[in-house]
CSV table of C-alpha atoms in Angstrom, one decimal:
chain,number,residue,atom,x,y,z
A,1,MET,CA,1.0,16.5,39.5
A,2,ARG,CA,1.0,12.8,38.0
A,3,ARG,CA,0.1,14.1,34.6
A,4,ARG,CA,2.2,17.5,34.9
A,5,LEU,CA,5.3,16.1,35.3
A,6,PRO,CA,5.5,13.6,32.4
A,7,GLN,CA,4.2,16.7,30.4
A,8,ILE,CA,6.9,19.0,31.6
A,9,ILE,CA,9.6,16.4,30.9
A,10,CYS,CA,8.2,15.6,27.3
A,11,GLY,CA,7.8,19.3,26.4
A,12,LEU,CA,11.3,20.1,27.5
A,13,PHE,CA,12.9,17.1,26.0
A,14,GLY,CA,10.8,18.2,22.9
A,15,LEU,CA,12.4,21.5,22.9
A,16,VAL,CA,15.6,20.4,23.8
A,17,LEU,CA,15.7,18.1,20.7
A,18,LEU,CA,14.2,20.7,18.4
A,19,VAL,CA,17.0,23.2,19.4
A,20,LEU,CA,19.7,20.4,18.9
A,21,TYR,CA,18.7,19.6,15.6
A,22,PHE,CA,19.2,23.1,14.1
A,23,SER,CA,22.4,23.8,16.3
A,24,SER,CA,26.1,23.2,15.1
A,25,HIS,CA,27.4,24.4,18.5
A,26,ALA,CA,30.1,22.1,19.9
A,27,THR,CA,28.1,21.7,23.3
A,28,ALA,CA,24.9,21.0,21.3
A,29,LYS,CA,26.7,18.4,19.3
A,30,THR,CA,28.0,16.6,22.4
A,31,LEU,CA,24.8,16.9,24.2
A,32,ASN,CA,22.9,15.5,21.0
A,33,LEU,CA,25.4,12.3,20.5
A,34,LEU,CA,24.6,11.5,24.3
A,35,ILE,CA,20.9,11.7,24.0
A,36,LEU,CA,20.8,9.5,20.5
A,37,VAL,CA,23.9,7.1,21.6
A,38,GLU,CA,22.8,6.6,25.1
A,39,TYR,CA,19.4,8.0,26.2
A,40,TYR,CA,17.5,6.4,23.2
A,41,GLN,CA,19.2,3.2,23.7
A,42,ILE,CA,18.5,2.5,27.3
A,43,ILE,CA,14.6,3.4,26.3
A,44,PHE,CA,14.9,0.9,23.5
A,45,ALA,CA,16.3,-1.8,26.1
A,46,PHE,CA,13.3,-1.1,28.2
A,47,THR,CA,10.7,-1.5,25.4
A,48,LEU,CA,12.3,-4.7,24.4
A,49,LEU,CA,12.2,-5.7,28.0
A,50,VAL,CA,8.4,-4.8,28.2
A,51,GLY,CA,7.7,-7.1,24.9
A,52,VAL,CA,9.4,-9.9,25.8
A,53,VAL,CA,8.0,-10.2,29.3
A,54,SER,CA,4.7,-9.5,27.9
A,55,PHE,CA,5.1,-12.4,25.3
A,56,VAL,CA,6.1,-14.9,28.0
A,57,ARG,CA,3.5,-14.1,30.4
A,58,VAL,CA,1.0,-14.6,27.7
A,59,ASN,CA,2.3,-17.7,26.2
A,60,LEU,CA,2.6,-19.2,29.8
A,61,GLN,CA,-0.9,-18.1,30.7
A,62,SER,CA,-2.0,-20.0,27.2
A,63,ILE,CA,0.0,-23.0,28.2
A,64,GLU,CA,-1.6,-23.2,31.8
A,65,ARG,CA,-5.3,-23.0,30.1
A,66,GLY,CA,-4.1,-25.6,27.8
A,67,GLN,CA,-4.9,-23.4,24.6
A,68,ASP,CA,-2.5,-24.3,21.5
A,69,ARG,CA,0.2,-25.7,24.0
A,70,PRO,CA,2.5,-27.3,21.5
A,71,TYR,CA,2.7,-23.9,19.6
A,72,ARG,CA,3.4,-21.9,22.6
A,73,VAL,CA,5.8,-24.3,23.8
A,74,ILE,CA,7.8,-23.9,20.3
A,75,SER,CA,7.3,-20.2,20.6
A,76,LEU,CA,9.0,-19.8,24.2
A,77,LEU,CA,11.7,-22.3,22.9
A,78,GLY,CA,12.5,-20.2,19.8
A,79,LEU,CA,12.3,-16.8,22.0
A,80,ALA,CA,15.0,-18.6,24.4
A,81,ALA,CA,17.1,-20.4,21.7
A,82,MET,CA,18.6,-17.3,19.9
A,83,PRO,CA,19.9,-15.4,22.8
A,84,VAL,CA,21.1,-18.5,24.4
A,85,THR,CA,23.0,-19.8,21.3
A,86,ALA,CA,24.2,-16.1,21.0
A,87,ALA,CA,25.4,-16.1,24.4
A,88,LEU,CA,27.1,-19.5,24.5
A,89,TRP,CA,28.8,-19.5,20.8
A,90,GLY,CA,28.7,-16.1,19.6
A,91,ILE,CA,27.1,-14.6,16.6
A,92,GLY,CA,30.2,-15.3,13.8
A,93,GLY,CA,29.7,-17.0,10.9
A,94,GLY,CA,29.2,-20.5,11.0
A,95,SER,CA,28.0,-20.3,15.0
A,96,PRO,CA,24.8,-22.0,15.7
A,97,PHE,CA,23.1,-18.9,16.1
A,98,MET,CA,23.6,-18.0,12.4
A,99,TRP,CA,23.0,-21.5,11.5
A,100,LEU,CA,19.3,-21.2,13.3
A,101,PHE,CA,19.1,-17.7,11.8
A,102,GLY,CA,20.1,-19.0,8.0
A,103,ASN,CA,18.2,-22.3,8.3
A,104,VAL,CA,15.2,-21.9,10.3
A,105,GLN,CA,14.4,-18.3,10.7
A,106,VAL,CA,14.8,-16.7,7.3
A,107,PRO,CA,13.0,-19.9,5.5
A,108,LEU,CA,10.1,-19.6,8.0
A,109,GLN,CA,9.5,-15.9,7.4
A,110,SER,CA,10.0,-16.1,3.7
A,111,THR,CA,7.4,-18.6,3.4
A,112,VAL,CA,5.0,-16.9,5.7
A,113,PHE,CA,5.7,-13.7,3.4
A,114,ALA,CA,5.1,-15.8,0.2
A,115,LEU,CA,1.9,-16.8,1.4
A,116,LEU,CA,1.0,-13.3,0.3
A,117,ALA,CA,1.1,-14.3,-3.5
A,118,PHE,CA,-1.6,-16.8,-2.7
A,119,PHE,CA,-3.8,-14.0,-1.4
A,120,VAL,CA,-3.1,-11.9,-4.2
A,121,ALA,CA,-4.0,-14.5,-6.7
A,122,SER,CA,-7.3,-15.5,-4.8
A,123,ALA,CA,-8.1,-11.5,-4.4
A,124,SER,CA,-7.3,-10.9,-7.9
A,125,TYR,CA,-10.1,-13.4,-9.1
A,126,ARG,CA,-12.7,-12.4,-6.4
A,127,GLY,CA,-12.3,-8.9,-5.6
A,128,PHE,CA,-10.6,-6.7,-8.2
A,129,ARG,CA,-13.9,-5.9,-10.0
A,130,ALA,CA,-14.2,-2.8,-12.5
A,131,HIS,CA,-17.7,-1.9,-11.0
A,132,SER,CA,-17.3,1.6,-11.2
A,133,VAL,CA,-15.1,4.2,-13.3
A,134,PRO,CA,-12.6,5.0,-10.7
A,135,ALA,CA,-12.2,1.1,-9.9
A,136,ALA,CA,-11.8,0.5,-13.8
A,137,VAL,CA,-9.1,3.3,-13.8
A,138,LEU,CA,-7.4,1.8,-10.7
A,139,LEU,CA,-7.6,-1.5,-12.2
A,140,VAL,CA,-6.2,-0.6,-15.4
A,141,SER,CA,-3.4,1.1,-14.0
A,142,ALA,CA,-2.3,-1.6,-11.5
A,143,VAL,CA,-2.4,-4.0,-14.8
A,144,LEU,CA,-0.1,-1.9,-16.7
A,145,ILE,CA,2.3,-1.4,-13.5
A,146,LEU,CA,2.4,-5.2,-13.1
A,147,LEU,CA,3.1,-6.0,-16.7
A,148,SER,CA,6.0,-3.2,-17.0
A,149,ARG,CA,7.6,-5.3,-14.2
A,150,SER,CA,7.6,-8.3,-16.2
A,151,ASP,CA,9.4,-9.6,-19.1
A,152,LEU,CA,7.4,-10.1,-22.1
A,153,GLY,CA,10.1,-9.0,-24.5
A,154,GLY,CA,9.8,-6.2,-26.9
A,155,PHE,CA,6.1,-6.1,-26.5
A,156,VAL,CA,6.4,-4.4,-22.8
A,157,SER,CA,9.1,-2.1,-23.5
A,158,THR,CA,7.4,-0.7,-26.7
A,159,TYR,CA,3.8,-0.4,-25.6
A,160,ILE,CA,3.3,-0.9,-21.9
A,161,THR,CA,6.4,0.7,-20.3
A,162,PRO,CA,6.3,4.3,-21.5
A,163,VAL,CA,2.4,4.3,-20.5
A,164,ALA,CA,3.2,2.8,-16.9
A,165,GLU,CA,6.2,5.6,-16.6
A,166,TRP,CA,3.4,8.2,-17.2
A,167,VAL,CA,1.2,6.7,-14.5
A,168,ARG,CA,4.0,6.4,-12.0
A,169,ASN,CA,5.4,9.8,-12.9
A,170,ASN,CA,2.1,11.8,-13.1
A,171,PRO,CA,-1.0,10.7,-11.2
A,172,SER,CA,0.8,8.2,-8.6
A,173,MET,CA,3.4,10.6,-7.8
A,174,SER,CA,1.2,13.6,-7.7
A,175,ALA,CA,-1.2,11.6,-5.1
A,176,ARG,CA,2.1,10.4,-3.5
A,177,ARG,CA,3.3,13.8,-2.7
A,178,ALA,CA,0.2,15.2,-1.3
A,179,ILE,CA,-0.1,12.3,0.9
A,180,LEU,CA,3.7,13.1,2.0
A,181,ILE,CA,3.0,16.8,2.5
A,182,GLY,CA,0.0,16.1,4.6
A,183,ILE,CA,1.9,13.5,6.8
A,184,GLY,CA,4.8,16.0,7.3
A,185,LEU,CA,2.3,18.8,8.3
A,186,GLY,CA,0.4,16.4,10.5
A,187,SER,CA,3.6,15.2,12.1
A,188,LEU,CA,4.7,19.0,12.8
A,189,THR,CA,1.1,19.9,14.2
A,190,THR,CA,1.0,16.7,16.5
A,191,SER,CA,4.5,17.2,17.8
A,192,LEU,CA,3.9,20.9,18.6
A,193,ARG,CA,0.4,20.0,20.3
A,194,VAL,CA,2.7,17.3,22.4
A,195,ILE,CA,5.4,19.8,23.4
A,196,LEU,CA,2.9,22.3,24.5
A,197,GLY,CA,0.8,20.1,26.4
A,198,ILE,CA,-2.5,20.5,24.4
A,199,GLU,CA,-2.2,17.0,23.1
A,200,ARG,CA,-2.7,14.6,26.1
A,201,THR,CA,-4.1,11.3,24.7
A,202,TRP,CA,-0.5,9.8,25.1
A,203,LEU,CA,-1.1,10.2,28.8
A,204,GLY,CA,-4.6,8.4,28.5
A,205,GLY,CA,-6.4,11.9,28.9
A,206,GLU,CA,-8.2,14.0,26.4
A,207,SER,CA,-6.8,16.9,24.4
A,208,ARG,CA,-7.6,20.4,25.3
B,1,MET,CA,-13.5,-30.9,1.7
B,2,LYS,CA,-15.1,-28.7,-0.9
B,3,ILE,CA,-12.9,-27.3,-3.2
B,4,ALA,CA,-13.6,-23.7,-3.7
B,5,ALA,CA,-12.6,-21.3,-6.6
B,6,ARG,CA,-9.9,-19.7,-4.3
B,7,HIS,CA,-8.4,-23.3,-3.9
B,8,TYR,CA,-8.3,-23.5,-7.8
B,9,CYS,CA,-6.3,-20.2,-7.9
B,10,PHE,CA,-4.0,-21.3,-5.1
B,11,ILE,CA,-3.2,-24.5,-7.1
B,12,GLY,CA,-2.8,-22.9,-10.6
B,13,LEU,CA,-0.2,-20.2,-8.7
B,14,ALA,CA,1.7,-23.3,-7.4
B,15,VAL,CA,1.9,-24.9,-10.8
B,16,VAL,CA,2.9,-21.8,-12.7
B,17,VAL,CA,5.3,-20.8,-10.3
B,18,VAL,CA,6.8,-24.3,-9.9
B,19,ILE,CA,7.2,-24.8,-13.8
B,20,ALA,CA,8.6,-21.2,-14.2
B,21,MET,CA,11.4,-21.9,-11.8
B,22,LEU,CA,12.3,-25.3,-13.2
B,23,ILE,CA,12.8,-23.5,-16.7
B,24,ASP,CA,16.6,-21.9,-16.8
B,25,TYR,CA,15.9,-18.8,-18.9
B,26,ARG,CA,17.6,-15.7,-18.4
B,27,PRO,CA,16.1,-12.8,-20.3
B,28,GLU,CA,18.0,-9.9,-22.3
B,29,LEU,CA,15.8,-7.0,-20.7
B,30,GLU,CA,15.7,-3.6,-21.6
B,31,VAL,CA,17.5,-1.6,-18.9
B,32,SER,CA,15.2,1.2,-17.3
B,33,ASP,CA,16.6,4.5,-16.7
B,34,GLU,CA,16.4,4.3,-13.0
B,35,SER,CA,18.8,1.0,-13.0
B,36,ARG,CA,21.2,2.7,-15.3
B,37,ARG,CA,21.4,5.9,-13.2
B,38,MET,CA,22.3,3.8,-10.2
B,39,PHE,CA,25.1,1.8,-12.2
B,40,GLU,CA,26.5,5.3,-13.6
B,41,TYR,CA,26.7,6.7,-10.2
B,42,LEU,CA,28.8,3.9,-8.7
B,43,ASP,CA,30.8,3.9,-11.8
B,44,SER,CA,31.3,7.3,-11.6
B,45,LEU,CA,32.7,7.5,-7.8
B,46,PRO,CA,36.6,7.2,-7.9
B,47,GLU,CA,38.0,3.8,-7.1
B,48,GLY,CA,38.3,3.2,-3.4
B,49,SER,CA,35.4,5.3,-2.3
B,50,LEU,CA,33.8,4.8,1.1
B,51,LEU,CA,30.4,3.8,0.8
B,52,LEU,CA,28.1,2.9,3.7
B,53,ILE,CA,25.6,0.0,3.1
B,54,SER,CA,22.8,-0.3,5.2
B,55,PHE,CA,20.7,-3.6,5.5
B,56,ASP,CA,17.3,-2.2,6.4
B,57,HIS,CA,15.2,-5.1,5.7
B,58,GLU,CA,13.8,-8.2,7.3
B,59,ALA,CA,14.0,-12.0,6.6
B,60,SER,CA,10.9,-12.2,5.0
B,61,ALA,CA,12.1,-10.2,2.3
B,62,MET,CA,15.1,-12.3,1.5
B,63,PRO,CA,13.9,-13.7,-2.2
B,64,GLU,CA,13.7,-10.0,-3.3
B,65,ILE,CA,16.4,-8.4,-1.3
B,66,ARG,CA,19.0,-10.8,-2.1
B,67,PRO,CA,19.5,-10.7,-5.8
B,68,LEU,CA,19.5,-6.8,-5.3
B,69,ALA,CA,22.0,-7.0,-2.4
B,70,LEU,CA,24.3,-9.3,-4.3
B,71,ALA,CA,24.2,-7.3,-7.6
B,72,LEU,CA,25.2,-4.1,-5.7
B,73,LEU,CA,28.0,-5.8,-3.5
B,74,ARG,CA,29.2,-7.3,-6.6
B,75,HIS,CA,29.4,-4.2,-8.6
B,76,ALA,CA,31.2,-2.2,-5.4
B,77,PHE,CA,33.5,-4.9,-4.8
B,78,ALA,CA,34.4,-4.8,-8.4
B,79,ARG,CA,34.8,-1.1,-8.4
B,80,ARG,CA,37.3,-1.8,-5.3
B,81,HIS,CA,35.1,0.6,-3.3
B,82,ARG,CA,35.7,0.2,0.2
B,83,LEU,CA,32.5,-1.0,2.2
B,84,ILE,CA,31.3,-0.2,5.6
B,85,GLY,CA,27.7,-2.7,6.2
B,86,ILE,CA,25.4,-1.7,9.1
B,87,ALA,CA,22.0,-2.7,9.9
B,88,LEU,CA,19.1,-0.6,11.0
B,89,MET,CA,16.7,-3.9,11.5
B,90,ALA,CA,17.7,-6.6,13.4
B,91,GLU,CA,17.1,-9.3,11.2
B,92,GLY,CA,19.0,-7.6,8.2
B,93,THR,CA,22.3,-8.0,10.6
B,94,GLY,CA,23.0,-11.3,10.0
B,95,ILE,CA,22.0,-11.2,6.2
B,96,GLY,CA,24.3,-8.4,5.6
B,97,TYR,CA,27.1,-10.0,7.1
B,98,GLY,CA,26.5,-13.3,5.4
B,99,LEU,CA,26.4,-11.5,1.9
B,100,MET,CA,29.4,-9.1,2.4
B,101,ASN,CA,31.3,-12.0,3.6
B,102,GLN,CA,30.2,-14.3,0.4
B,103,MET,CA,31.0,-11.4,-2.0
B,104,ALA,CA,34.2,-10.4,-0.5
B,105,LYS,CA,35.4,-13.9,-0.7
B,106,GLU,CA,34.4,-13.8,-4.1
B,107,TYR,CA,36.6,-10.7,-5.3
B,108,ASN,CA,39.4,-11.6,-3.0
B,109,CYS,CA,38.5,-8.7,-0.5
B,110,GLU,CA,40.1,-8.3,3.2
B,111,TYR,CA,38.0,-7.5,6.2
B,112,GLY,CA,39.3,-4.5,8.0
B,113,SER,CA,41.3,-3.1,4.9
B,114,ASP,CA,38.4,-3.5,1.9
B,115,TYR,CA,35.3,-4.0,4.3
B,116,VAL,CA,34.2,-4.0,7.5
B,117,TYR,CA,30.5,-4.7,9.1
B,118,LEU,CA,29.5,-2.7,12.0
B,119,GLY,CA,26.4,-4.3,12.7
B,120,PHE,CA,23.0,-3.4,14.2
B,121,LYS,CA,21.9,-0.5,15.9
B,122,PRO,CA,18.4,-0.1,17.6
B,123,GLN,CA,16.4,2.9,17.2
B,124,TYR,CA,16.9,4.1,13.4
B,125,ILE,CA,16.1,7.6,13.4
B,126,ALA,CA,18.5,8.2,16.4
B,127,ALA,CA,21.3,5.7,14.8
B,128,ILE,CA,20.9,7.9,11.5
B,129,LEU,CA,21.3,11.0,13.4
B,130,SER,CA,24.0,9.9,16.0
B,131,MET,CA,26.3,8.6,13.0
B,132,GLY,CA,25.9,12.2,11.5
B,133,GLU,CA,27.8,13.5,14.7
B,134,SER,CA,30.1,10.4,15.2
B,135,LEU,CA,30.7,6.9,13.6
B,136,PRO,CA,33.3,5.8,16.1
B,137,GLN,CA,31.0,6.7,19.0
B,138,THR,CA,27.7,5.1,17.6
B,139,PHE,CA,29.8,2.0,16.7
B,140,PRO,CA,32.8,1.8,19.2
B,141,ASP,CA,33.0,-1.9,17.7
B,142,ASP,CA,32.4,-4.0,14.6
B,143,TYR,CA,30.1,-7.1,14.4
B,144,THR,CA,32.5,-9.4,15.5
B,145,GLY,CA,33.6,-7.3,18.6
B,146,ARG,CA,36.9,-5.8,17.2
B,147,ALA,CA,37.3,-2.1,18.4
B,148,TRP,CA,36.8,0.9,15.8
B,149,ALA,CA,40.5,1.6,16.2
B,150,ASP,CA,41.9,-2.0,15.2
B,151,LEU,CA,40.1,-1.5,11.8
B,152,SER,CA,42.5,-0.1,9.5
B,153,MET,CA,39.9,0.9,6.7
B,154,LEU,CA,38.2,3.2,9.4
B,155,ALA,CA,41.2,5.5,10.4
B,156,GLY,CA,40.3,8.7,10.1
B,157,VAL,CA,36.7,8.3,9.3
B,158,ARG,CA,34.5,10.7,11.9
B,159,ASN,CA,31.2,11.1,10.3
B,160,TYR,CA,29.1,11.3,6.8
B,161,GLY,CA,31.3,13.8,5.8
B,162,ASP,CA,34.2,11.3,5.3
B,163,LEU,CA,31.7,9.1,3.2
B,164,ALA,CA,31.0,9.0,-0.7
B,165,GLY,CA,27.5,8.1,0.1
B,166,VAL,CA,24.7,5.8,1.8
B,167,ILE,CA,23.0,2.9,0.3
B,168,SER,CA,20.1,1.6,1.7
B,169,ILE,CA,18.9,-2.1,0.9
B,170,ALA,CA,15.3,-1.8,2.5
B,171,ASP,CA,12.0,-3.4,2.1
B,172,GLY,CA,10.3,-0.9,4.1
B,173,SER,CA,10.2,2.9,4.9
B,174,MET,CA,13.5,3.2,6.1
B,175,VAL,CA,14.9,4.9,2.9
B,176,MET,CA,12.6,7.8,3.8
B,177,HIS,CA,14.3,8.0,7.3
B,178,TRP,CA,17.6,8.3,5.6
B,179,VAL,CA,16.6,11.0,3.4
B,180,GLU,CA,14.8,13.2,6.0
B,181,TYR,CA,17.7,12.6,8.6
B,182,GLY,CA,20.9,11.5,6.9
B,183,LYS,CA,20.5,13.6,3.7
B,184,GLY,CA,18.2,16.7,5.1
B,185,ARG,CA,20.3,17.0,8.3
B,186,TYR,CA,23.8,16.0,7.1
B,187,GLY,CA,23.7,16.4,3.4
B,188,VAL,CA,25.1,12.8,3.0
B,189,PRO,CA,24.0,11.6,-0.6
B,190,VAL,CA,21.5,8.6,-0.3
B,191,SER,CA,20.8,6.0,-2.8
B,192,ALA,CA,18.5,3.0,-2.6
B,193,PHE,CA,17.8,-0.9,-3.7
B,194,VAL,CA,14.3,-1.6,-2.7
B,195,ALA,CA,11.6,-4.1,-2.8
B,196,ALA,CA,9.4,-3.6,-5.7
B,197,ALA,CA,6.4,-2.9,-3.3
B,198,MET,CA,8.3,0.4,-2.1
B,199,VAL,CA,9.1,1.8,-5.5
B,200,THR,CA,6.4,4.2,-6.1
B,201,THR,CA,6.6,5.2,-2.4
B,202,PHE,CA,10.2,6.8,-3.0
B,203,ASP,CA,9.4,7.9,-6.6
B,204,PRO,CA,8.9,11.7,-5.2
B,205,TYR,CA,12.5,11.7,-3.6
B,206,LEU,CA,14.1,10.4,-6.6
B,207,ALA,CA,12.2,12.9,-9.0
B,208,SER,CA,13.2,15.7,-6.6
B,209,GLY,CA,17.0,14.5,-6.3
B,210,GLN,CA,16.8,14.0,-2.6
B,211,LEU,CA,17.5,10.3,-3.5
B,212,THR,CA,20.7,9.8,-5.5
B,213,ALA,CA,19.7,6.9,-7.4
B,214,MET,CA,17.2,3.9,-6.8
B,215,VAL,CA,16.8,0.1,-8.2
B,216,GLY,CA,13.4,-1.6,-7.5
B,217,GLY,CA,12.3,-5.1,-6.9
B,218,LEU,CA,13.4,-8.4,-9.0
B,219,ARG,CA,13.3,-6.4,-12.5
B,220,GLY,CA,15.5,-3.7,-11.1
B,221,ALA,CA,18.0,-6.7,-9.8
B,222,ALA,CA,17.6,-8.5,-13.1
B,223,GLU,CA,18.4,-5.2,-14.9
B,224,TYR,CA,21.3,-4.5,-12.7
B,225,GLU,CA,23.1,-8.0,-13.0
B,226,GLN,CA,22.8,-7.1,-16.7
B,227,LEU,CA,24.6,-4.0,-16.6
B,228,ILE,CA,27.4,-5.5,-14.5
B,229,GLY,CA,27.5,-8.6,-16.8
B,230,ARG,CA,26.8,-11.0,-14.1
B,231,PRO,CA,23.3,-12.7,-14.5
B,232,GLY,CA,22.2,-14.0,-11.2
B,233,ALA,CA,19.0,-14.8,-9.1
B,234,GLY,CA,17.5,-11.7,-10.1
B,235,ALA,CA,17.5,-12.8,-14.0
B,236,ARG,CA,16.7,-16.4,-13.0
B,237,ALA,CA,13.5,-15.3,-11.2
B,238,MET,CA,12.0,-13.0,-14.1
B,239,LEU,CA,10.3,-15.8,-15.6
B,240,ALA,CA,8.7,-16.8,-12.6
B,241,GLN,CA,7.6,-13.3,-11.8
B,242,THR,CA,6.6,-12.7,-15.1
B,243,SER,CA,4.2,-15.9,-15.4
B,244,MET,CA,2.7,-15.0,-12.0
B,245,HIS,CA,2.1,-11.5,-13.2
B,246,ILE,CA,0.4,-12.7,-16.3
B,247,TYR,CA,-1.4,-15.3,-14.1
B,248,VAL,CA,-2.7,-12.9,-11.8
B,249,VAL,CA,-3.8,-10.5,-14.8
B,250,ALA,CA,-5.7,-13.5,-16.2
B,251,LEU,CA,-7.5,-14.2,-13.2
B,252,ILE,CA,-8.7,-10.5,-13.0
B,253,VAL,CA,-10.0,-10.6,-16.4
B,254,ILE,CA,-11.8,-13.8,-15.8
B,255,GLY,CA,-13.1,-12.4,-12.3
B,256,ASN,CA,-14.6,-9.7,-14.1
B,257,VAL,CA,-15.9,-11.5,-17.1
B,258,VAL,CA,-17.7,-13.7,-14.6
B,259,TYR,CA,-18.8,-10.8,-12.4
B,260,PHE,CA,-20.4,-9.0,-15.5
B,261,VAL,CA,-22.0,-12.1,-17.0
B,262,GLY,CA,-23.5,-12.7,-13.6
B,263,ARG,CA,-24.7,-9.3,-13.4
B,264,ARG,CA,-26.3,-9.3,-16.9
B,265,LYS,CA,-28.2,-12.6,-16.0
B,266,GLY,CA,-29.5,-11.1,-12.8
B,267,ARG,CA,-31.0,-8.1,-14.6
B,268,GLY,CA,-32.4,-10.4,-17.3
B,269,ARG,CA,-34.4,-12.2,-14.9
């Protein structure tokens, strides 16, 4: 019963949401809105809670053990700072919350993201090798796309842009479409397997 | 510390980008069909059209997203379209609010009558679907806590049926969800301003017409700024981006030369 009950609830909700998606009946719309606005938000709140509790616990354990203590303390302070400032002074323009967001969080995250450029530079020297024909084709396509997004005056627009456009609109788009169709069919199959109780890995068991 | 080849790559990159950013060069670009399509789409809407702008990105994408968002907001406010701002990713909330207020001030637009900011809604798929059913029930209050009924611009707005379109400013796959659930389920026209890395992901949707228009990356921002006649951060960063791209291509070429020379020497021994 410990497995059967979640399976029944999951299957039932899967079917209800499937029907609601296609139905325009007033009752269906009301029920749909109730599930989307209320029920999903409650689930989200709990997932957030699980994340926060886990984050705090892991960091406290590390502080106790003396591992990376200063960083862990800063992490916990950062976690507490945003909700506390939001609760005390609100989230309007000019509030401490917005100041922290604009002057601490945004620059820090942009900096971390910008580090990617250094990895790209390093990888372009050490990793992008034309050691086979497919690798060479990939490399040439990547260089064409890269240059087409640059400003090299008339040179790019006359010679490179049309070729780069062709690469984007033909081989790249064909591959992308095939992947998207594959993802769509895969999602559909998995959803049906979950609804019908065939897929049970999400319960920690094996699928039939 | 021994300096490895990768350290020279890092130093070179830093030097190239810093020098490029010190030079104030704003290029005259050839505008792509994509950017022109978006410009003509926004221009074709009657003045005062109601548009929903969704800030679906994180803070890390700011250098690329900010010029895109500013170009869009400048064009929309200049056309006197009425804008509803939302965010489906938590970090986009504060950014969207700040950018909308900044641009509104520049175009003398009033909060509540020319634009409103409804804020963040978690669970993006549920949010997109529930807005299709009822916008006021999905966002009973705006970002600052004012009730929906107190915002004159929103009087009579029920769902996507009352909007001219949705424009997602995204650095990830959110545009796909807008197309699948907003356009697919409720038929609202969806357009997007996206980070360069996501452009090819959404190409099939643009080609099929599921996406009305799309502008991508810094180059797209620079092109759009040129179309609206307001060069900004996009044009300003084009030299840095171009220098960086040429630097990366040069490293690829050097890396391959070193590789092939090394391989030939290895065979000769």
